[in-house]
XYZ file of C-alpha atoms in Angstrom:
456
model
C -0.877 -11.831 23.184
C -1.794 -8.602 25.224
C -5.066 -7.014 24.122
C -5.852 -3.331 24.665
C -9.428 -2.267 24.859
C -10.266 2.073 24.197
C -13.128 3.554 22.144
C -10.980 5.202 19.625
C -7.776 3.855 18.203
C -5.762 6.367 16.290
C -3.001 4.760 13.925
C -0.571 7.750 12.895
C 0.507 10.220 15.947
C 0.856 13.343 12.883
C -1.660 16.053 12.718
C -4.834 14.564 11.791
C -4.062 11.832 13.872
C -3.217 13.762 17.134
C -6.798 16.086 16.538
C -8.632 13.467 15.933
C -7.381 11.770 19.471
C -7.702 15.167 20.960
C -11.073 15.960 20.063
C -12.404 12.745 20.998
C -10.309 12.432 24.672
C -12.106 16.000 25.623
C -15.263 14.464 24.728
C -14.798 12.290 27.158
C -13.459 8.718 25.145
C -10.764 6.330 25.753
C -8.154 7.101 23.184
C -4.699 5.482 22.449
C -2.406 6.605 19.437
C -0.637 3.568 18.152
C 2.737 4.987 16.544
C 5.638 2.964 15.140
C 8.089 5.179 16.220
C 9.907 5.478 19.251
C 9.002 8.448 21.922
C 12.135 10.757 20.942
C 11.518 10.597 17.200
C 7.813 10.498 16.865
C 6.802 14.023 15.423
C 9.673 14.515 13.083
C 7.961 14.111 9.748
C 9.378 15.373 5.966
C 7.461 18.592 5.526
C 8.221 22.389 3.988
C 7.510 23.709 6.676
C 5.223 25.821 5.149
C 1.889 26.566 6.643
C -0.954 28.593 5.197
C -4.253 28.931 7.000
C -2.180 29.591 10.504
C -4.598 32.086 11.673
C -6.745 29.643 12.960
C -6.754 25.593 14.356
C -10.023 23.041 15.915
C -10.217 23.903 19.439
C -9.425 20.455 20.341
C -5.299 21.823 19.792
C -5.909 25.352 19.558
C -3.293 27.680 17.683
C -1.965 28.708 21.095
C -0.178 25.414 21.862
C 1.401 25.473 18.470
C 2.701 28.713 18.597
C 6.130 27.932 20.422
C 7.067 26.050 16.692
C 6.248 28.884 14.611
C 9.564 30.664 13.570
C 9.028 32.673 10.855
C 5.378 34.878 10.759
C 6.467 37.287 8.413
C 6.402 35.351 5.182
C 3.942 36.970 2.614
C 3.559 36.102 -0.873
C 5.673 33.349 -2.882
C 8.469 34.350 -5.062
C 8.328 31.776 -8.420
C 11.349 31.404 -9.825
C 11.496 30.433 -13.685
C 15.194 30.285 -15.042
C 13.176 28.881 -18.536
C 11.808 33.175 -18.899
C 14.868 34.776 -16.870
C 12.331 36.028 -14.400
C 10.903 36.016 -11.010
C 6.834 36.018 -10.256
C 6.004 37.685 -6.857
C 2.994 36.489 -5.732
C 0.441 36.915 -3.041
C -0.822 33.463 -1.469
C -4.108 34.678 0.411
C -4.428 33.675 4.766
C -2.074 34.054 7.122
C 1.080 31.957 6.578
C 3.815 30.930 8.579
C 6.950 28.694 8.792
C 7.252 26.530 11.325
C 9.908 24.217 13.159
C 7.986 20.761 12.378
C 9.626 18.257 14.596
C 8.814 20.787 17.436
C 5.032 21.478 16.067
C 4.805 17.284 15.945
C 6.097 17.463 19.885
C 3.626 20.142 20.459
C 0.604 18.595 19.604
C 1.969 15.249 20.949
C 1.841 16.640 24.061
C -1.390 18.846 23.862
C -3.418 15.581 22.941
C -1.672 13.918 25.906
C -2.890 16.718 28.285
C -6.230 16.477 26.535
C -5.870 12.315 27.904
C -4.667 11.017 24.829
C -2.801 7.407 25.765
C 0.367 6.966 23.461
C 1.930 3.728 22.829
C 5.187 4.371 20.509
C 7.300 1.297 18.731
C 3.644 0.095 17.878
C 3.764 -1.642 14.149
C 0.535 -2.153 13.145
C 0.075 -5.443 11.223
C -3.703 -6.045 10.069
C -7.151 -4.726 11.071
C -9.581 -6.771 12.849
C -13.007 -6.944 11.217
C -16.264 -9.473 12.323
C -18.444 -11.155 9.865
C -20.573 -7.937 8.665
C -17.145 -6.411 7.604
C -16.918 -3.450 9.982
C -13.352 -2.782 11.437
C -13.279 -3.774 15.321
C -9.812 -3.328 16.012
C -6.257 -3.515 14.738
C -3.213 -6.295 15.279
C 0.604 -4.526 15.768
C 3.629 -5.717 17.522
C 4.739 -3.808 20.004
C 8.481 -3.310 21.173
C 8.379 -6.989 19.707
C 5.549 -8.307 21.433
C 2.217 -9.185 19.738
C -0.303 -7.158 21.042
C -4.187 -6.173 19.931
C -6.096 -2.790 20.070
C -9.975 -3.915 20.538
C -12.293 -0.638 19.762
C -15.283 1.109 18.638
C -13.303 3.204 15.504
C -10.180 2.867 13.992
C -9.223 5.773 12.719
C -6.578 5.762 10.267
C -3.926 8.043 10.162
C -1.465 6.536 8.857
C 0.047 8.888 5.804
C -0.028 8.614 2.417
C -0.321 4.601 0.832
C -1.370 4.020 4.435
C -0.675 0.188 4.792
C -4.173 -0.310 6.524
C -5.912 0.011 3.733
C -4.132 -2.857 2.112
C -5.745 -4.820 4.819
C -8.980 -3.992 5.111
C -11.713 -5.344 3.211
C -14.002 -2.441 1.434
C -16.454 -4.684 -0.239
C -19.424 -3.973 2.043
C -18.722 0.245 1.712
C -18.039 3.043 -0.566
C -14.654 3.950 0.655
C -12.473 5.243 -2.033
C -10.065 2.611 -3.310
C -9.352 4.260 -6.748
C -6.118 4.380 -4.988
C -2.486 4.382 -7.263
C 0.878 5.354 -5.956
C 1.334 7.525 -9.198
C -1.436 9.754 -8.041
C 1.457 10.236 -5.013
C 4.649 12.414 -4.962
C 7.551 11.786 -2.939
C 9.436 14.494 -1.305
C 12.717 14.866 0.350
C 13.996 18.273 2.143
C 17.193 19.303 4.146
C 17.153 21.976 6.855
C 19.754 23.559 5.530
C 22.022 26.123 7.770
C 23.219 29.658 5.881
C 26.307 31.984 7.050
C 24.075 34.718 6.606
C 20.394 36.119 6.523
C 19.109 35.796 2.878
C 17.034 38.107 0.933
C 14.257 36.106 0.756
C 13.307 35.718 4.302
C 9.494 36.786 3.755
C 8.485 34.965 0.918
C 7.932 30.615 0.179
C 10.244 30.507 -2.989
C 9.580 27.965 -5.839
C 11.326 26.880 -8.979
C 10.568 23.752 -11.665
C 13.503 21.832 -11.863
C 14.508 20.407 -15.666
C 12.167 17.728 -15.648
C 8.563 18.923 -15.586
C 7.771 15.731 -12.936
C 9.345 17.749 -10.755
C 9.720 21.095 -8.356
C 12.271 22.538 -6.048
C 10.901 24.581 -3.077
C 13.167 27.238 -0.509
C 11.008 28.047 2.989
C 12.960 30.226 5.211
C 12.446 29.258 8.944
C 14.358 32.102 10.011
C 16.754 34.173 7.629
C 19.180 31.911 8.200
C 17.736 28.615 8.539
C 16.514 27.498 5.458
C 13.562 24.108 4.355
C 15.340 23.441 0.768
C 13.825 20.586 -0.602
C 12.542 18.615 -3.854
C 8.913 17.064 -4.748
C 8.370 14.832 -7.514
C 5.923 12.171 -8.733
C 6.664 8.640 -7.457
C 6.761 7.059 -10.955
C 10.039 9.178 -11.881
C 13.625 8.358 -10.931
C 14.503 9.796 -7.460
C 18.307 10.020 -7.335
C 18.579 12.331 -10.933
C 15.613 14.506 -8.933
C 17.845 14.649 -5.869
C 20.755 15.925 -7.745
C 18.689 18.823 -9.018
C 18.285 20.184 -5.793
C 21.542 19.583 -5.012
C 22.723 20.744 -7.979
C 20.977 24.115 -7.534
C 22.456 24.439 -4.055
C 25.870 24.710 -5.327
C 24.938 26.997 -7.583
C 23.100 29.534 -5.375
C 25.291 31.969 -3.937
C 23.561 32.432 -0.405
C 23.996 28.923 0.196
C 28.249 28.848 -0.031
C 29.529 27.412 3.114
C 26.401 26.168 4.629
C 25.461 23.512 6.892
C 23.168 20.750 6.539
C 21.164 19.624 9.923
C 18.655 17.087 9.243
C 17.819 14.977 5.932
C 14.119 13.381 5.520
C 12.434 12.170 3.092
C 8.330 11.249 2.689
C 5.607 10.527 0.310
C 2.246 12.770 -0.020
C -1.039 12.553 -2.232
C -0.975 14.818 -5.166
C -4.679 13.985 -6.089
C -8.045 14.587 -5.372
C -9.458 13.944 -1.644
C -10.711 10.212 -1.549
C -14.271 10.060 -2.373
C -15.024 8.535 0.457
C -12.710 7.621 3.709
C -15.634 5.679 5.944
C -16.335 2.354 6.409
C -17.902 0.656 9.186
C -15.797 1.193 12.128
C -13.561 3.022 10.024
C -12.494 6.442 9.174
C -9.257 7.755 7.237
C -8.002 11.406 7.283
C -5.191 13.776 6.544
C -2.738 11.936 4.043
C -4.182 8.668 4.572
C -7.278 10.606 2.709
C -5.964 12.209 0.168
C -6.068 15.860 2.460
C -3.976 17.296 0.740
C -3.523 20.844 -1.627
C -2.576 18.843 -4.907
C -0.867 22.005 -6.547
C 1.406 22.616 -3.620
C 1.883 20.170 -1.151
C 0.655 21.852 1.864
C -1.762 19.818 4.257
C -1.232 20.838 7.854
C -4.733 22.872 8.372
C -6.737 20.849 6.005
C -5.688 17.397 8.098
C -6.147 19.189 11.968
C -9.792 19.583 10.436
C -10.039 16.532 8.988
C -8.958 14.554 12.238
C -11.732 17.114 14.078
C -14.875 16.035 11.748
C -13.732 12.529 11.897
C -13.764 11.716 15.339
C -17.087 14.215 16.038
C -19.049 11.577 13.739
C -17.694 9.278 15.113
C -18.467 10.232 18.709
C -22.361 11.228 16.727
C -22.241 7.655 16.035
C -20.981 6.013 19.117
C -23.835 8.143 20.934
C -26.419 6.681 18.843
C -25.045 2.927 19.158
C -24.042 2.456 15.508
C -21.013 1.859 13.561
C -22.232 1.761 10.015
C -20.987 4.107 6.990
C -23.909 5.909 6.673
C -23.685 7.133 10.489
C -20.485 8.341 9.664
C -21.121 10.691 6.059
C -21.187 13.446 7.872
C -17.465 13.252 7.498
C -16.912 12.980 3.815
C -19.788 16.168 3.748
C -17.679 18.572 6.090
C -14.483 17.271 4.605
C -16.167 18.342 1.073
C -17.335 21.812 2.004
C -14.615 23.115 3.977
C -11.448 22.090 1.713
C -12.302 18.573 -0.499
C -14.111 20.048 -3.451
C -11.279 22.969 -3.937
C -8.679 20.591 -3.763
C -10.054 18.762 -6.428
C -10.551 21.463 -8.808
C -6.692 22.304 -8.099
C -6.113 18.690 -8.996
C -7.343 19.787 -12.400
C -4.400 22.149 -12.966
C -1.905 19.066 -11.699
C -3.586 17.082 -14.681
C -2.368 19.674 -17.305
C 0.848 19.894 -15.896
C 1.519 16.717 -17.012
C 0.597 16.735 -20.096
C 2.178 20.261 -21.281
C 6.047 20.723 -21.816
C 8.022 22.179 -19.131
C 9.562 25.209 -21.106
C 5.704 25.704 -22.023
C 4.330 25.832 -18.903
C 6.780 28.113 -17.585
C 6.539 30.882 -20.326
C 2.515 30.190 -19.449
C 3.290 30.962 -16.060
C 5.504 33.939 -16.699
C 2.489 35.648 -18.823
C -0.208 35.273 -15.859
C -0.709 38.385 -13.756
C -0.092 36.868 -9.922
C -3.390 37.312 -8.698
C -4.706 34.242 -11.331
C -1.685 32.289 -10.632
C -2.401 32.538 -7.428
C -6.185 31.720 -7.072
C -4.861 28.818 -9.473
C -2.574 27.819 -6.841
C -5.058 28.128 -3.819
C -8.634 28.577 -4.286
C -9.120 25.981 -7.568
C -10.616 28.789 -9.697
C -9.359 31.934 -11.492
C -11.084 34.944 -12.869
C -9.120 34.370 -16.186
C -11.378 35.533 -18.598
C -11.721 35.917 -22.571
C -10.197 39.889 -21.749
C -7.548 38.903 -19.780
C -6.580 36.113 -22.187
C -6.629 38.465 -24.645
C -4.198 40.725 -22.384
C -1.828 37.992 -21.721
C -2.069 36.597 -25.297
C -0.141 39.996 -26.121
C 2.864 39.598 -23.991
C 3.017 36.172 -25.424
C 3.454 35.504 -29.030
C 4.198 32.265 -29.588
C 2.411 30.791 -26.740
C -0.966 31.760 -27.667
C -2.011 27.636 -27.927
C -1.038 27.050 -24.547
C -3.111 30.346 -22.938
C -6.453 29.236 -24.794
C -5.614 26.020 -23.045
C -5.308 27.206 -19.892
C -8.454 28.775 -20.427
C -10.288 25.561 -21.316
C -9.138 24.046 -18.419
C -10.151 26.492 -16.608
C -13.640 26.343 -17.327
C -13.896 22.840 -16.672
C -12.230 23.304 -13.495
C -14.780 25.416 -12.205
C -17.577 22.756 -13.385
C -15.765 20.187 -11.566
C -15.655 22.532 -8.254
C -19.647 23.335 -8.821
C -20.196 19.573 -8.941
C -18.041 18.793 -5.658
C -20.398 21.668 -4.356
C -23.479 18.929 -4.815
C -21.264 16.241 -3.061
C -23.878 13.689 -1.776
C -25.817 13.656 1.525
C -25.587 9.685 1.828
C -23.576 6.815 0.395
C -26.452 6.031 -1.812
C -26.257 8.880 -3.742
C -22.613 8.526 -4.688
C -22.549 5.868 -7.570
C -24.585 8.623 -9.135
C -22.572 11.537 -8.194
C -19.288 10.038 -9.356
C -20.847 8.566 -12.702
C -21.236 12.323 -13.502
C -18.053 13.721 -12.347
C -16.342 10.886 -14.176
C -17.814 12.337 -17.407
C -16.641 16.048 -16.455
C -12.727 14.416 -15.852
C -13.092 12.932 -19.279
C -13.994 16.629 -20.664
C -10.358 17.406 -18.142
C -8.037 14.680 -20.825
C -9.380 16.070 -23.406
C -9.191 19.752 -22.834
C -5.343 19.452 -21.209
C -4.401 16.227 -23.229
C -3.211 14.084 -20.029
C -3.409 10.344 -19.678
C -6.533 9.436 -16.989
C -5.336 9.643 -13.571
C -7.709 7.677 -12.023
């Protein structure tokens, strides 16, 4: 058996993997990205395609390098599309967006942590984690191009996407990390890149539309005006094939997309839940999708993982400098992760609770009645100023729905609690039994306001 020795091996070569490896290579480490792909195909990952928050990246991979992959800058709002109403919501999404050409944004910051001195080893299947008698992770076990090999370091960090298989082999027992872990909290997704004769209409805008079953949503990002993301998200505990044939379905049936051509197929799976409460453990660190980094409501997790793999490997390194591995030399992590994105993402995981629980034709004629600024800070910033007037507004353009508005009301009240509580997120491990004893009691108030089954 070969054995590799670095100070930082990175499972995952996606984006929180690749800024993680980045940011610690420039700080002078020995970093290898184990990836179980081959050299040709690593970087072509399932996405949209969208990406909001483009206006700025860590340093470790600044926006510069990426640039080259972004193909479509002048997309603007999202256009909602709800056939249930007969209408279309334009909507501003606030940032700067962009559409990008993802394979060639996954070669691009390939390549920029390889400048940075980044080692890569691809065809690398990683098998188990190494751990010593305390419990902290030392290394990892893979085969390699069919050879048994070991990685031997100082942090693992795990980047490994969504129901990352590391975590089914490491033993948590003697840390916090978040194992409150279910794949029904996950979605799967599948897109096409999907060739049109000509430009569409729509080239500015991220268009969305439910399909018939309400576990389920149909998105349209327009790389260029002709080149077109069309694909499907949907949670993992419904039946993929009938969920395929919507989009496919709706293909047919769209007149812009007559005589097209597909070019690529791809299909992945992605968190549609709350960031874990925790990703360290001793030796140990999980970000992006592996984490739970990921906007609940919509998918998107580009920006929010390039941070994620930047605050991970700077405790790390905080750590490393101070000679210890333990959890509690690592917080910092959860505590930037928290502040910059993790508590708004789990507010918006509040308004993915009620959308289970509420009738599809429902939710849509809700939807219809919002002005787009609220459905848009619903979307994006996990609050709304939807107030008792503006209920009242909306309540007039919608007889008939008035029980679901006064919902959506509730629930957003307790949304906001749930954001001012991830605002007190602990400044140790030993204050988080306590701090998730008490959010636990504001997701009960969340079931019984929107009427879901417990997610967690």
């Amino acid at each position: 058996m070969t054995t590799h020795e670095f100070d930082f091996v990175v499972v995952g070569a996606g984006t929180s993997g690749c800024y993680a490896a980045a940011t610690a290579a420039k700080a002078g480490y020995d970093v290898v990205v184990v990836e179980r792909k081959d050299a040709d195909e690593a970087g072509h990952i399932a996405c949209g395609d969208a990406l909001k928050g483009a206006a700025n990246f860590p340093d470790a991979i600044p926006k510069t390098e990426l640039e080259p992959a972004f193909t479509n800058t002048g997309v603007d709002h999202g256009r909602f599309e709800i056939p249930q109403e007969d209408t279309v919501l334009e909507i501003p999404i606030p940032g700067e967006l962009a559409v990008i050409d993802r394979w060639k944004y996954g070669k691009r910051i390939i390549e920029s942590a390889s400048e940075a001195g980044v080692a890569f080893h691809y065809d690398t299947v990683v098998q188990d984690v190494e751990q010593d008698r305390a419990g902290r992770v030392t290394g990892v076990r893979a085969t390699r191009k069919g050879d048994a090999v070991t990685y031997d370091a100082e942090f693992v960090v795990d980047a490994a996407g969504s129901l990352s298989l590391l975590q089914d082999t490491v033993d948590f027992s003697e840390s916090t990390f978040d194992t409150n872990v279910d794949y029904s909290q996950f979605c799967s997704a599948y897109r096409e890149i999907v060739e049109v004769p000509e430009p569409v209409e729509w080239d500015d805008a991220l268009v969305f539309k439910p399909t018939e079953r309400a576990a389920g949503y149909l998105w349209y990002f327009p790389r260029t005006d002709t080149q077109i993301n069309a694909g499907l998200g949907f949670q993992m505990n419904e039946e993929p094939m009938h969920l395929v044939e919507d989009l496919k379905s709706d293909l047919r049936n769209r007149a812009e997309f007559a005589g097209a051509e597909v070019k690529d197929k791809l299909g992945a799976a992605l968190p549609t839940r709350r960031p874990y409460d925790s990703a360290t453990h001793p030796g140990y660190l999980a970000v992006g999708d592996a984490a739970g980094h990921v906007n609940p409501t919509t998918g998107g997790g580009i920006a929010g993982a390039a941070y994620a793999g930047k605050y991970a490997a700077e405790a790390a390194i905080d750590a490393l400098e101070d000679g210890v591995h333990g959890e509690a030399a690592l917080w910092s992590y959860n505590e930037r992760v928290m502040d910059h994105f993790g508590a708004r993402y789990a507010a918006l995981d509040v308004y993915n609770v009620l959308s289970t629980a509420v009738d599809v034709d429902d939710l849509m004629s809700l939807l219809a009645s919002l002005p787009g600024k609220q459905l848009s800070e619903a979307l994006y910033a996990g609050t709304s100023s939807f107030g008792v007037g503006l209920a009242a507004k909306v309540a007039a353009k919608s007889f008939g729905h008035w029980g679901q508005i006064y919902q959506m009301y509730q629930t957003k009240r307790v949304a906001d609690r749930l954001l001012e509580h991830y605002e007190a997120y602990p400044s140790s491990p030993d204050g988080l039994e306590r701090w998730q004893a008490r959010r636990d009691d504001i997701m009960d108030d969340v079931y019984e306001v929107t009427g879901a089954d417990a997610k967690y």
